[in-house]
Tab-separated table of N, CA and C in Angstrom:
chain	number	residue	atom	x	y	z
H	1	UNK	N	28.684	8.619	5.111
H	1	UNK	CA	27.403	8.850	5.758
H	1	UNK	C	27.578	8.777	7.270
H	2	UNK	N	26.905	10.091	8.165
H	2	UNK	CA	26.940	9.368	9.053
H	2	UNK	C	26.123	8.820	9.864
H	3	UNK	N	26.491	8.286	11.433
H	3	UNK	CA	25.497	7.148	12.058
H	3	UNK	C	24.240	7.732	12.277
H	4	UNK	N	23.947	8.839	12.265
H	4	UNK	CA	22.498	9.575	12.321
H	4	UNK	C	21.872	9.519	10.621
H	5	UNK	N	22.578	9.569	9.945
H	5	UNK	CA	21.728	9.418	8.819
H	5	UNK	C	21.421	7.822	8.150
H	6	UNK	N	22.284	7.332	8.952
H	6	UNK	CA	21.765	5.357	8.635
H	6	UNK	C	20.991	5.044	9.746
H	7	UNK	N	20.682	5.600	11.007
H	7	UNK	CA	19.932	5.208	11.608
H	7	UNK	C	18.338	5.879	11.115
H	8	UNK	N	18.419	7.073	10.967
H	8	UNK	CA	17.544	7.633	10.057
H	8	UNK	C	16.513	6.860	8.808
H	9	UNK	N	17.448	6.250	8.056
H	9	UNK	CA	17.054	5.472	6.995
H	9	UNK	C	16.473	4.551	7.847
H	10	UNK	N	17.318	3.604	8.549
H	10	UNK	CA	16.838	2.258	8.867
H	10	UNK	C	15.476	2.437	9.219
H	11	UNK	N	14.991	3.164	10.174
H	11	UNK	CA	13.767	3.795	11.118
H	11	UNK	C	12.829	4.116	9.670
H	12	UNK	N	13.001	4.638	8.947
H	12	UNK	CA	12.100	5.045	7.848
H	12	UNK	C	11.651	3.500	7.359
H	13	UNK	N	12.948	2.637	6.922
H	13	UNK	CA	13.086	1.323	6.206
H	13	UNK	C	12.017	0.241	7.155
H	14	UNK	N	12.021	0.570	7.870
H	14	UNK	CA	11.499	-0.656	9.036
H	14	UNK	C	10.104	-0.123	9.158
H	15	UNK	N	9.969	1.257	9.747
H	15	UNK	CA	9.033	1.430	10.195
H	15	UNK	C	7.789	2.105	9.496
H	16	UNK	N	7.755	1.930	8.053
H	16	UNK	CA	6.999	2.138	6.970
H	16	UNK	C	6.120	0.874	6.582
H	17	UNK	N	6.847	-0.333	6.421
H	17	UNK	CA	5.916	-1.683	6.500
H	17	UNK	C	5.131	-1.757	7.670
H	18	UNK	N	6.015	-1.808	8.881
H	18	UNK	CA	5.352	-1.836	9.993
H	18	UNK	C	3.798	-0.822	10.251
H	19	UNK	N	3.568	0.462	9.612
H	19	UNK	CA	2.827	1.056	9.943
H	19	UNK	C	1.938	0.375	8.766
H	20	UNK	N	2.147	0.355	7.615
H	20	UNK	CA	1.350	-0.343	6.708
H	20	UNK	C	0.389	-1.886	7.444
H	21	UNK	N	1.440	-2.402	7.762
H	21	UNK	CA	0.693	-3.528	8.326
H	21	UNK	C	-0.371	-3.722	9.460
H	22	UNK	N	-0.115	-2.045	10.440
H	22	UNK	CA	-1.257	-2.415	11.265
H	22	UNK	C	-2.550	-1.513	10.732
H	23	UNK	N	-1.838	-0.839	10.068
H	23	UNK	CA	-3.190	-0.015	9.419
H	23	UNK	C	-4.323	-0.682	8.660
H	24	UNK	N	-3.237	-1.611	7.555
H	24	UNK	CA	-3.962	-2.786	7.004
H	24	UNK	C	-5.124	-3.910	7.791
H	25	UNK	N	-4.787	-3.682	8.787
H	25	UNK	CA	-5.861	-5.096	9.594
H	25	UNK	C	-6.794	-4.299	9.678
H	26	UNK	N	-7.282	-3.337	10.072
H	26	UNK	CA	-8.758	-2.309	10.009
H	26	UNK	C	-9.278	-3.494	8.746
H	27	UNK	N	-8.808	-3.249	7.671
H	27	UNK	CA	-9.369	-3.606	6.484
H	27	UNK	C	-10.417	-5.163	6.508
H	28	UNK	N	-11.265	-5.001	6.338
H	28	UNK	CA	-12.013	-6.087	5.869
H	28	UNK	C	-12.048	-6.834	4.512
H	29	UNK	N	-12.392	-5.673	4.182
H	29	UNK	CA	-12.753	-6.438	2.429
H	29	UNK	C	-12.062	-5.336	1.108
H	30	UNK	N	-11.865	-5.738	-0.363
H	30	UNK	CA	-11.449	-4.977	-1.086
H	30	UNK	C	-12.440	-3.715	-0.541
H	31	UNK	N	-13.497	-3.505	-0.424
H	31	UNK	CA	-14.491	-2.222	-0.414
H	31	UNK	C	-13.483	-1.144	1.034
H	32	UNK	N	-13.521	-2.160	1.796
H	32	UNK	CA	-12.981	-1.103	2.766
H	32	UNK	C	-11.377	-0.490	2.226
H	33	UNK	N	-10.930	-1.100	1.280
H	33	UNK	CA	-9.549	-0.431	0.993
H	33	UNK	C	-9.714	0.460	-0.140
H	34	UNK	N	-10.730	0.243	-1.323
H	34	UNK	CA	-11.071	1.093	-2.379
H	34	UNK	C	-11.497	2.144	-1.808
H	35	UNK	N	-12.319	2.200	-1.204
H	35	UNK	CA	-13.632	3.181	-1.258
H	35	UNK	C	-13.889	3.591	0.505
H	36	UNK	N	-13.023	2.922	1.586
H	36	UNK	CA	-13.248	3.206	2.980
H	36	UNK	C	-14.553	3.006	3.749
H	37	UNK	N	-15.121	1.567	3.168
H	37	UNK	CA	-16.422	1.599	3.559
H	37	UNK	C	-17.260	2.347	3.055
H	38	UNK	N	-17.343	3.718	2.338
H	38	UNK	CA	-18.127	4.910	2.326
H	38	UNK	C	-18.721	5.735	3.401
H	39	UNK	N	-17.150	5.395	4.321
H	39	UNK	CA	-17.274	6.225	5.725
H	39	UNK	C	-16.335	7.822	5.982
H	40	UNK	N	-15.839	7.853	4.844
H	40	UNK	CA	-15.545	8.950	4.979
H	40	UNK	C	-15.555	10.190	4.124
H	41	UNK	N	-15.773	11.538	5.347
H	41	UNK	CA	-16.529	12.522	4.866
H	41	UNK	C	-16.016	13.226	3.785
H	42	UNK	N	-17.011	13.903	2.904
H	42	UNK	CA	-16.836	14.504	1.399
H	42	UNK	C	-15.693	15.384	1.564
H	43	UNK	N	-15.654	16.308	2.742
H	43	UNK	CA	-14.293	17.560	2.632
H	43	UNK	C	-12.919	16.285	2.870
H	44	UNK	N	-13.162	15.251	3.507
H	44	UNK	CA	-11.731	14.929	3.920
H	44	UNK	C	-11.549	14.448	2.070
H	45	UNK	N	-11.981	13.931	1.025
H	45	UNK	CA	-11.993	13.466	-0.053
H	45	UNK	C	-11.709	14.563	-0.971
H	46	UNK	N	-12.402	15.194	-0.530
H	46	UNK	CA	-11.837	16.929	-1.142
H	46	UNK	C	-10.218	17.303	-1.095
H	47	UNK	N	-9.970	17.633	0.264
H	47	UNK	CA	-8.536	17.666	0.639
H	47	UNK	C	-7.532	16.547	0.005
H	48	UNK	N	-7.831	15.473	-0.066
H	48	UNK	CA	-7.034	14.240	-0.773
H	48	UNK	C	-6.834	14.576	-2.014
H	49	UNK	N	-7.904	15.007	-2.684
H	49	UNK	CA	-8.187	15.177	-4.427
H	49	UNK	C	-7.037	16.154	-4.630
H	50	UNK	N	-7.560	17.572	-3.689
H	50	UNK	CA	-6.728	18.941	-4.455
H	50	UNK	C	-4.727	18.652	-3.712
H	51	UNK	N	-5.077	18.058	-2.584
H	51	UNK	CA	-3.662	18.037	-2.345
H	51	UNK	C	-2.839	16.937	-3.023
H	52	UNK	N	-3.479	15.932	-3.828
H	52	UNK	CA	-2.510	14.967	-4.888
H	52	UNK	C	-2.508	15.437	-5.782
């Protein structure tokens, strides 16, 4: 392997929790992580649905 593709990984490895974790503090309560408050709009829920 080389040093571009382990630095590659590492950066993915590290910086995947890291984004999880600040995204996570928004969060208040289970509601805001289920359901987003019920702040967000019907097309963006749309797009989520057909693109998973």
């Amino acid at each position: 392997m080389r040093a571009l593709d382990l630095a590659i990984i590492v950066v993915f490895l590290v910086g995947t929790p890291l984004l999880g974790i600040a995204i996570a503090g928004k969060q208040k309560s289970s509601s805001d992580y289920f359901v987003g408050s019920r702040k967000v709009p019907w097309w963006a829920v749309t797009f989520s649905v057909v693109a998973t």
